[in-house]
mmCIF file of C-alpha atoms in Angstrom:
data_model
loop_
_atom_site.group_PDB
_atom_site.id
_atom_site.type_symbol
_atom_site.label_atom_id
_atom_site.label_comp_id
_atom_site.label_asym_id
_atom_site.label_seq_id
_atom_site.Cartn_x
_atom_site.Cartn_y
_atom_site.Cartn_z
ATOM 1 C CA MET C 12 0.000 0.000 0.000
ATOM 2 C CA SER C 13 1.448 3.485 -0.895
ATOM 3 C CA ARG C 14 0.972 6.749 0.862
ATOM 4 C CA SER C 15 0.096 10.257 -0.545
ATOM 5 C CA ASN C 16 -0.750 13.668 0.891
ATOM 6 C CA ASN C 17 -4.235 15.101 0.913
ATOM 7 C CA PRO C 18 -4.900 18.817 0.192
ATOM 8 C CA ASP C 19 -4.134 19.637 3.783
ATOM 9 C CA GLY C 20 -0.793 18.025 3.447
ATOM 10 C CA GLU C 21 -1.596 15.062 5.567
ATOM 11 C CA PRO C 22 -0.523 11.675 4.348
ATOM 12 C CA VAL C 23 -3.319 9.310 3.050
ATOM 13 C CA ALA C 24 -2.942 5.539 2.558
ATOM 14 C CA THR C 25 -3.946 4.245 -1.006
ATOM 15 C CA PRO C 26 -4.402 0.587 -1.969
ATOM 16 C CA SER C 27 -1.591 -0.888 -3.942
ATOM 17 C CA PHE C 28 -2.197 -2.796 -7.263
ATOM 18 C CA SER C 29 -1.559 -6.555 -7.127
ATOM 19 C CA LEU C 30 -1.455 -8.618 -10.376
ATOM 20 C CA TYR C 31 -1.791 -11.851 -8.433
ATOM 21 C CA ALA C 32 -4.978 -10.719 -6.727
ATOM 22 C CA THR C 33 -6.489 -9.657 -10.042
ATOM 23 C CA GLU C 34 -5.670 -12.984 -11.684
ATOM 24 C CA GLU C 35 -7.140 -14.770 -8.729
ATOM 25 C CA ALA C 36 -10.337 -12.805 -9.109
ATOM 26 C CA VAL C 37 -10.439 -13.465 -12.828
ATOM 27 C CA LEU C 38 -9.839 -17.142 -12.249
ATOM 28 C CA GLU C 39 -12.548 -17.270 -9.633
ATOM 29 C CA LYS C 40 -15.011 -15.591 -12.020
ATOM 30 C CA SER C 41 -13.897 -17.909 -14.782
ATOM 31 C CA GLU C 42 -14.489 -20.907 -12.567
ATOM 32 C CA VAL C 43 -17.933 -19.562 -11.675
ATOM 33 C CA MET C 44 -18.706 -19.014 -15.372
ATOM 34 C CA LEU C 45 -17.353 -22.443 -16.237
ATOM 35 C CA SER C 46 -19.461 -23.957 -13.473
ATOM 36 C CA ARG C 47 -22.512 -22.178 -14.799
ATOM 37 C CA LEU C 48 -21.640 -23.215 -18.360
ATOM 38 C CA ALA C 49 -21.325 -26.779 -17.107
ATOM 39 C CA GLU C 50 -24.728 -26.492 -15.527
ATOM 40 C CA VAL C 51 -26.135 -25.070 -18.746
ATOM 41 C CA ALA C 52 -24.407 -27.763 -20.747
ATOM 42 C CA GLY C 53 -25.838 -30.388 -18.434
ATOM 43 C CA GLY C 54 -29.286 -28.883 -18.898
ATOM 44 C CA VAL C 55 -28.798 -28.810 -22.663
ATOM 45 C CA GLN C 56 -27.678 -32.434 -22.584
ATOM 46 C CA ASP C 57 -30.693 -33.388 -20.485
ATOM 47 C CA LEU C 58 -32.909 -31.491 -22.919
ATOM 48 C CA ALA C 59 -31.201 -33.231 -25.843
ATOM 49 C CA HIS C 60 -31.684 -36.614 -24.162
ATOM 50 C CA ALA C 61 -35.352 -35.781 -23.491
ATOM 51 C CA TYR C 62 -35.789 -34.648 -27.103
ATOM 52 C CA ARG C 63 -34.222 -37.873 -28.352
ATOM 53 C CA ARG C 64 -36.525 -39.933 -26.117
ATOM 54 C CA SER C 65 -39.511 -37.896 -27.263
ATOM 55 C CA TYR C 66 -38.451 -38.275 -30.899
ATOM 56 C CA ARG C 67 -38.062 -42.038 -30.520
ATOM 57 C CA GLU C 68 -41.445 -42.245 -28.785
ATOM 58 C CA GLN C 69 -43.049 -40.184 -31.541
ATOM 59 C CA ARG C 70 -41.519 -42.418 -34.186
ATOM 60 C CA ARG C 71 -42.775 -45.476 -32.275
ATOM 61 C CA LEU C 72 -46.245 -43.970 -32.016
ATOM 62 C CA VAL C 73 -46.198 -43.059 -35.717
ATOM 63 C CA ARG C 74 -45.231 -46.629 -36.604
ATOM 64 C CA ILE C 75 -48.017 -47.947 -34.362
ATOM 65 C CA SER C 76 -50.457 -45.495 -35.942
ATOM 66 C CA ASP C 77 -49.374 -46.552 -39.439
ATOM 67 C CA ARG C 78 -49.867 -50.228 -38.549
ATOM 68 C CA MET C 79 -53.255 -49.476 -37.007
ATOM 69 C CA GLN C 80 -54.317 -47.513 -40.103
ATOM 70 C CA LEU C 81 -53.146 -50.357 -42.334
ATOM 71 C CA ASP C 82 -54.980 -52.900 -40.173
ATOM 72 C CA LEU C 83 -58.069 -50.678 -40.234
ATOM 73 C CA HIS C 84 -57.839 -50.348 -44.017
ATOM 74 C CA ASN C 85 -57.496 -54.115 -44.393
ATOM 75 C CA ALA C 86 -60.389 -54.669 -41.987
ATOM 76 C CA VAL C 87 -62.568 -52.241 -43.974
ATOM 77 C CA GLN C 88 -61.683 -54.062 -47.194
ATOM 78 C CA ARG C 89 -62.551 -57.424 -45.619
ATOM 79 C CA LEU C 90 -65.837 -56.020 -44.368
ATOM 80 C CA GLU C 91 -66.644 -54.656 -47.837
ATOM 81 C CA GLU C 92 -65.794 -58.020 -49.392
ATOM 82 C CA GLN C 93 -67.922 -59.826 -46.800
ATOM 83 C CA ALA C 94 -70.765 -57.357 -47.426
ATOM 84 C CA ARG C 95 -70.565 -58.076 -51.169
ATOM 85 C CA GLU C 96 -70.466 -61.809 -50.531
ATOM 86 C CA LEU C 97 -73.436 -61.505 -48.160
ATOM 87 C CA GLN C 98 -75.353 -59.483 -50.748
ATOM 88 C CA GLU C 99 -74.621 -62.101 -53.412
ATOM 89 C CA LEU C 100 -75.644 -64.838 -50.974
ATOM 90 C CA ASN C 101 -78.883 -63.003 -50.167
ATOM 91 C CA GLU C 102 -79.632 -62.572 -53.867
ATOM 92 C CA THR C 103 -78.912 -66.245 -54.503
ATOM 93 C CA LEU C 104 -81.050 -67.240 -51.528
ATOM 94 C CA SER C 105 -83.895 -64.955 -52.657
ATOM 95 C CA ALA C 106 -83.741 -66.443 -56.146
ATOM 96 C CA GLU C 107 -83.726 -69.955 -54.673
ATOM 97 C CA ILE C 108 -86.715 -69.141 -52.452
ATOM 98 C CA ALA C 109 -88.605 -67.647 -55.411
ATOM 99 C CA HIS C 110 -87.735 -70.733 -57.461
ATOM 100 C CA ARG C 111 -88.951 -73.045 -54.683
ATOM 101 C CA VAL C 112 -92.159 -71.033 -54.290
ATOM 102 C CA ALA C 113 -92.744 -71.254 -58.039
ATOM 103 C CA LEU C 114 -92.053 -74.995 -57.983
ATOM 104 C CA GLU C 115 -94.427 -75.495 -55.058
ATOM 105 C CA ALA C 116 -97.104 -73.473 -56.839
ATOM 106 C CA GLU C 117 -96.568 -75.509 -60.014
ATOM 107 C CA LEU C 118 -96.665 -78.794 -58.089
ATOM 108 C CA ARG C 119 -99.827 -77.652 -56.326
ATOM 109 C CA ARG C 120 -101.336 -76.726 -59.683
ATOM 110 C CA LEU C 121 -100.374 -80.114 -61.115
ATOM 111 C CA VAL C 122 -101.889 -81.896 -58.120
ATOM 112 C CA GLU C 123 -105.040 -79.791 -58.013
ATOM 113 C CA THR C 124 -105.660 -79.279 -61.730
ATOM 114 C CA ASP C 125 -106.139 -81.600 -64.660
ATOM 115 C CA THR C 126 -103.386 -80.402 -66.996
ATOM 116 C CA LEU C 127 -105.248 -81.216 -70.207
ATOM 117 C CA THR C 128 -108.663 -79.683 -69.511
ATOM 118 C CA ASP C 129 -107.700 -77.150 -66.814
ATOM 119 C CA THR C 130 -110.517 -78.408 -64.606
ATOM 120 C CA LEU C 131 -110.055 -79.610 -61.042
ATOM 121 C CA SER C 132 -108.292 -82.928 -60.594
ATOM 122 C CA ARG C 133 -110.369 -85.751 -59.149
ATOM 123 C CA ARG C 134 -108.728 -85.467 -55.728
ATOM 124 C CA ARG C 135 -109.045 -81.697 -55.459
ATOM 125 C CA PHE C 136 -112.601 -81.724 -56.795
ATOM 126 C CA LEU C 137 -113.693 -84.276 -54.196
ATOM 127 C CA GLU C 138 -112.057 -82.229 -51.408
ATOM 128 C CA LEU C 139 -113.799 -78.996 -52.435
ATOM 129 C CA ALA C 140 -117.072 -80.719 -53.317
ATOM 130 C CA GLU C 141 -117.207 -82.476 -49.918
ATOM 131 C CA ALA C 142 -116.735 -79.143 -48.154
ATOM 132 C CA GLU C 143 -119.314 -77.398 -50.332
ATOM 133 C CA TRP C 144 -121.837 -80.222 -50.005
ATOM 134 C CA GLY C 145 -121.455 -80.158 -46.235
ATOM 135 C CA ARG C 146 -121.938 -76.396 -46.176
ATOM 136 C CA GLN C 147 -125.052 -76.697 -48.307
ATOM 137 C CA ALA C 148 -126.469 -79.413 -46.046
ATOM 138 C CA GLY C 149 -125.833 -77.262 -42.984
ATOM 139 C CA SER C 150 -127.547 -74.247 -44.491
ATOM 140 C CA ARG C 151 -130.526 -76.309 -45.802
ATOM 141 C CA LEU C 152 -130.115 -74.588 -49.197
ATOM 142 C CA PRO C 153 -130.838 -76.551 -52.400
ATOM 143 C CA ALA C 154 -127.924 -78.012 -54.335
ATOM 144 C CA CYS C 155 -127.609 -80.185 -57.409
ATOM 145 C CA LEU C 156 -124.920 -82.369 -58.888
ATOM 146 C CA LEU C 157 -124.268 -83.234 -62.549
ATOM 147 C CA MET C 158 -122.392 -86.228 -63.935
ATOM 148 C CA VAL C 159 -121.354 -85.300 -67.487
ATOM 149 C CA ASP C 160 -119.916 -87.781 -69.956
ATOM 150 C CA LEU C 161 -118.592 -87.190 -73.476
ATOM 151 C CA ASP C 162 -120.461 -89.635 -75.749
ATOM 152 C CA ARG C 163 -118.600 -92.274 -77.778
ATOM 153 C CA PHE C 164 -115.182 -90.965 -76.714
ATOM 154 C CA LYS C 165 -113.467 -94.287 -77.525
ATOM 155 C CA VAL C 166 -114.873 -94.115 -81.049
ATOM 156 C CA ILE C 167 -113.423 -90.592 -81.411
ATOM 157 C CA ASN C 168 -109.983 -91.812 -80.325
ATOM 158 C CA ASP C 169 -110.128 -94.864 -82.578
ATOM 159 C CA ALA C 170 -111.459 -93.031 -85.635
ATOM 160 C CA HIS C 171 -109.554 -89.744 -85.403
ATOM 161 C CA GLY C 172 -106.579 -90.436 -83.166
ATOM 162 C CA HIS C 173 -105.702 -89.499 -79.606
ATOM 163 C CA ALA C 174 -104.702 -85.961 -80.542
ATOM 164 C CA ALA C 175 -108.230 -85.343 -81.792
ATOM 165 C CA GLY C 176 -109.543 -87.002 -78.632
ATOM 166 C CA ASP C 177 -107.505 -84.569 -76.499
ATOM 167 C CA ARG C 178 -108.839 -81.601 -78.484
ATOM 168 C CA ALA C 179 -112.362 -82.954 -77.992
ATOM 169 C CA LEU C 180 -111.840 -83.090 -74.222
ATOM 170 C CA VAL C 181 -110.431 -79.556 -74.146
ATOM 171 C CA GLY C 182 -113.328 -78.185 -76.176
ATOM 172 C CA PHE C 183 -115.797 -80.143 -74.075
ATOM 173 C CA ALA C 184 -114.339 -78.750 -70.826
ATOM 174 C CA LEU C 185 -114.364 -75.190 -72.189
ATOM 175 C CA ALA C 186 -118.001 -75.568 -73.207
ATOM 176 C CA CYS C 187 -118.924 -76.792 -69.724
ATOM 177 C CA LYS C 188 -117.023 -74.031 -67.906
ATOM 178 C CA ALA C 189 -118.539 -71.357 -70.143
ATOM 179 C CA GLN C 190 -122.010 -72.215 -68.814
ATOM 180 C CA LEU C 191 -121.032 -72.338 -65.138
ATOM 181 C CA ARG C 192 -121.041 -69.626 -62.500
ATOM 182 C CA PRO C 193 -118.012 -68.611 -60.407
ATOM 183 C CA ARG C 194 -119.239 -70.548 -57.377
ATOM 184 C CA ASP C 195 -119.830 -73.788 -59.316
ATOM 185 C CA LEU C 196 -117.260 -76.604 -59.197
ATOM 186 C CA ILE C 197 -116.182 -78.813 -62.086
ATOM 187 C CA GLY C 198 -113.679 -81.654 -61.975
ATOM 188 C CA ARG C 199 -112.452 -84.418 -64.245
ATOM 189 C CA ILE C 200 -113.076 -87.647 -62.359
ATOM 190 C CA GLY C 201 -112.419 -90.111 -65.181
ATOM 191 C CA GLY C 202 -111.131 -90.279 -68.732
ATOM 192 C CA GLU C 203 -114.091 -88.483 -70.376
ATOM 193 C CA GLU C 204 -116.284 -88.110 -67.304
ATOM 194 C CA PHE C 205 -116.736 -84.867 -65.376
ATOM 195 C CA CYS C 206 -118.650 -83.965 -62.247
ATOM 196 C CA ILE C 207 -120.222 -80.583 -61.510
ATOM 197 C CA VAL C 208 -121.532 -79.261 -58.195
ATOM 198 C CA LEU C 209 -124.126 -76.471 -58.433
ATOM 199 C CA PRO C 210 -124.490 -74.814 -54.978
ATOM 200 C CA GLU C 211 -127.693 -73.047 -54.008
ATOM 201 C CA THR C 212 -129.405 -74.359 -57.121
ATOM 202 C CA GLY C 213 -132.780 -76.046 -57.468
ATOM 203 C CA VAL C 214 -133.686 -78.707 -60.019
ATOM 204 C CA ALA C 215 -135.219 -76.275 -62.532
ATOM 205 C CA GLU C 216 -132.119 -74.066 -62.644
ATOM 206 C CA ALA C 217 -129.831 -77.109 -62.712
ATOM 207 C CA CYS C 218 -131.763 -78.496 -65.693
ATOM 208 C CA ARG C 219 -131.343 -75.215 -67.542
ATOM 209 C CA ILE C 220 -127.577 -75.214 -66.951
ATOM 210 C CA ALA C 221 -127.298 -78.873 -67.959
ATOM 211 C CA GLU C 222 -129.272 -78.262 -71.147
ATOM 212 C CA ASP C 223 -127.039 -75.289 -72.020
ATOM 213 C CA ILE C 224 -123.971 -77.480 -71.583
ATOM 214 C CA ARG C 225 -125.456 -80.253 -73.722
ATOM 215 C CA ARG C 226 -126.434 -77.811 -76.468
ATOM 216 C CA VAL C 227 -123.050 -76.015 -76.589
ATOM 217 C CA VAL C 228 -121.115 -79.304 -76.636
ATOM 218 C CA ALA C 229 -123.203 -80.554 -79.565
ATOM 219 C CA ALA C 230 -122.391 -77.349 -81.463
ATOM 220 C CA ILE C 231 -118.608 -77.669 -81.135
ATOM 221 C CA ASP C 232 -116.989 -77.587 -84.570
ATOM 222 C CA LEU C 233 -114.041 -79.960 -84.405
ATOM 223 C CA SER C 234 -112.260 -81.731 -87.216
ATOM 224 C CA SER C 235 -109.172 -83.841 -87.781
ATOM 225 C CA ASP C 236 -107.226 -84.976 -90.834
ATOM 226 C CA ARG C 237 -109.711 -87.869 -90.964
ATOM 227 C CA GLY C 238 -112.810 -85.691 -91.112
ATOM 228 C CA ARG C 239 -115.255 -83.868 -88.839
ATOM 229 C CA VAL C 240 -115.533 -84.973 -85.214
ATOM 230 C CA SER C 241 -119.081 -85.079 -83.854
ATOM 231 C CA LEU C 242 -119.440 -84.383 -80.154
ATOM 232 C CA SER C 243 -122.318 -84.821 -77.741
ATOM 233 C CA ALA C 244 -122.707 -85.199 -74.002
ATOM 234 C CA SER C 245 -124.969 -87.234 -71.751
ATOM 235 C CA ILE C 246 -125.756 -85.704 -68.350
ATOM 236 C CA GLY C 247 -127.182 -87.219 -65.175
ATOM 237 C CA LEU C 248 -128.665 -84.794 -62.626
ATOM 238 C CA ALA C 249 -129.350 -85.416 -58.930
ATOM 239 C CA GLN C 250 -130.678 -83.022 -56.329
ATOM 240 C CA GLY C 251 -129.258 -83.019 -52.812
ATOM 241 C CA CYS C 252 -131.448 -84.663 -50.205
ATOM 242 C CA ALA C 253 -131.571 -84.058 -46.477
ATOM 243 C CA GLY C 254 -128.906 -86.080 -44.682
ATOM 244 C CA ASP C 255 -127.191 -87.416 -47.800
ATOM 245 C CA THR C 256 -123.497 -87.244 -48.554
ATOM 246 C CA LEU C 257 -121.646 -86.157 -51.654
ATOM 247 C CA GLU C 258 -121.108 -89.822 -52.484
ATOM 248 C CA ASP C 259 -124.847 -90.448 -52.214
ATOM 249 C CA ALA C 260 -125.580 -87.622 -54.658
ATOM 250 C CA MET C 261 -122.849 -88.809 -57.043
ATOM 251 C CA THR C 262 -124.323 -92.314 -56.989
ATOM 252 C CA ARG C 263 -127.791 -91.006 -57.872
ATOM 253 C CA ALA C 264 -126.409 -88.734 -60.621
ATOM 254 C CA ASP C 265 -124.382 -91.636 -62.002
ATOM 255 C CA LYS C 266 -127.547 -93.766 -62.207
ATOM 256 C CA ALA C 267 -129.269 -90.936 -64.058
ATOM 257 C CA LEU C 268 -126.287 -90.706 -66.431
ATOM 258 C CA TYR C 269 -126.500 -94.450 -67.096
ATOM 259 C CA ARG C 270 -130.177 -94.032 -67.971
ATOM 260 C CA ALA C 271 -129.329 -91.117 -70.322
ATOM 261 C CA LYS C 272 -126.701 -93.233 -72.078
ATOM 262 C CA HIS C 273 -129.115 -96.117 -72.594
ATOM 263 C CA SER C 274 -131.895 -93.795 -73.719
ATOM 264 C CA GLY C 275 -130.032 -92.598 -76.783
ATOM 265 C CA ARG C 276 -127.282 -90.285 -75.395
ATOM 266 C CA ASN C 277 -127.056 -86.504 -75.976
ATOM 267 C CA ARG C 278 -129.663 -85.855 -73.275
ATOM 268 C CA VAL C 279 -130.121 -84.699 -69.656
ATOM 269 C CA GLN C 280 -131.610 -87.252 -67.262
ATOM 270 C CA VAL C 281 -132.912 -86.225 -63.837
ATOM 271 C CA PHE C 282 -132.769 -88.834 -61.079
ATOM 272 C CA ALA C 283 -136.082 -89.738 -59.392
ATOM 273 C CA PRO C 284 -136.504 -92.533 -56.808
ATOM 274 C CA ASP C 285 -139.386 -94.270 -58.629
ATOM 275 C CA ARG C 286 -139.094 -93.027 -62.166
ATOM 276 C CA MET C 287 -136.582 -90.696 -63.808
ATOM 277 C CA GLY C 288 -137.701 -87.830 -65.946
ATOM 278 C CA SER C 289 -135.563 -86.641 -68.845
ATOM 279 C CA ALA C 290 -135.029 -83.505 -70.897
ATOM 280 C CA ALA C 291 -134.093 -85.195 -74.154
ATOM 281 C CA ALA C 292 -132.616 -83.415 -77.133
#
């Protein structure tokens, strides 16, 4: 430390400069700065490590997301394919059901209908006629039954061929149906024999219908390569009686038909217990 005089001339002590002390101070500050830099560097390193971990995690999550999106895309494609397959299966199943329904309807038609004449088959006619006859008996309303037979049908087949015989049956059936009402029933119960149930019909009305059938059948114009085919019909008529069955009525009508055949054919014969009246042509 040096000394100097103040304005009053008194000596004053002044600090002396020391290079060592200054270097020490600089070194101490440098060490502090280096320590702080080390701390900062450590923080930067920690931040870098955290960033790297975060980056790796993000990459892992992105890879997982990509796989999930790919799996989702594949799943959507599979679902679309399955939906198309299901739609095709439904269409095939619907077509199969429609085909089966059509087959069942056709089988029912074949069972219930005579394919040649388009009248009721024997089995179906008897089922419906039994029900109708029972209903008529329960209501005590009049009902009549006709047994209709195409005359000399074997002669037609022998003289003109079976094709002409089939055309004769078709024309005969059409003529019968043209004279019937919607509620009437007609069925083919034998080769050339038909049965007709006339509900809620008395004898007088039944005779008129039977005569119309006989007249129209006789007027059918049918020919084959062997000449003209003459047609006529014999008809037996029976009225329902109290307590009788369909079979009873059919038996009586069949007896009347037999009488019409042996009385010259082409006529309507009404069954009567003692004597049978006829409406001959």
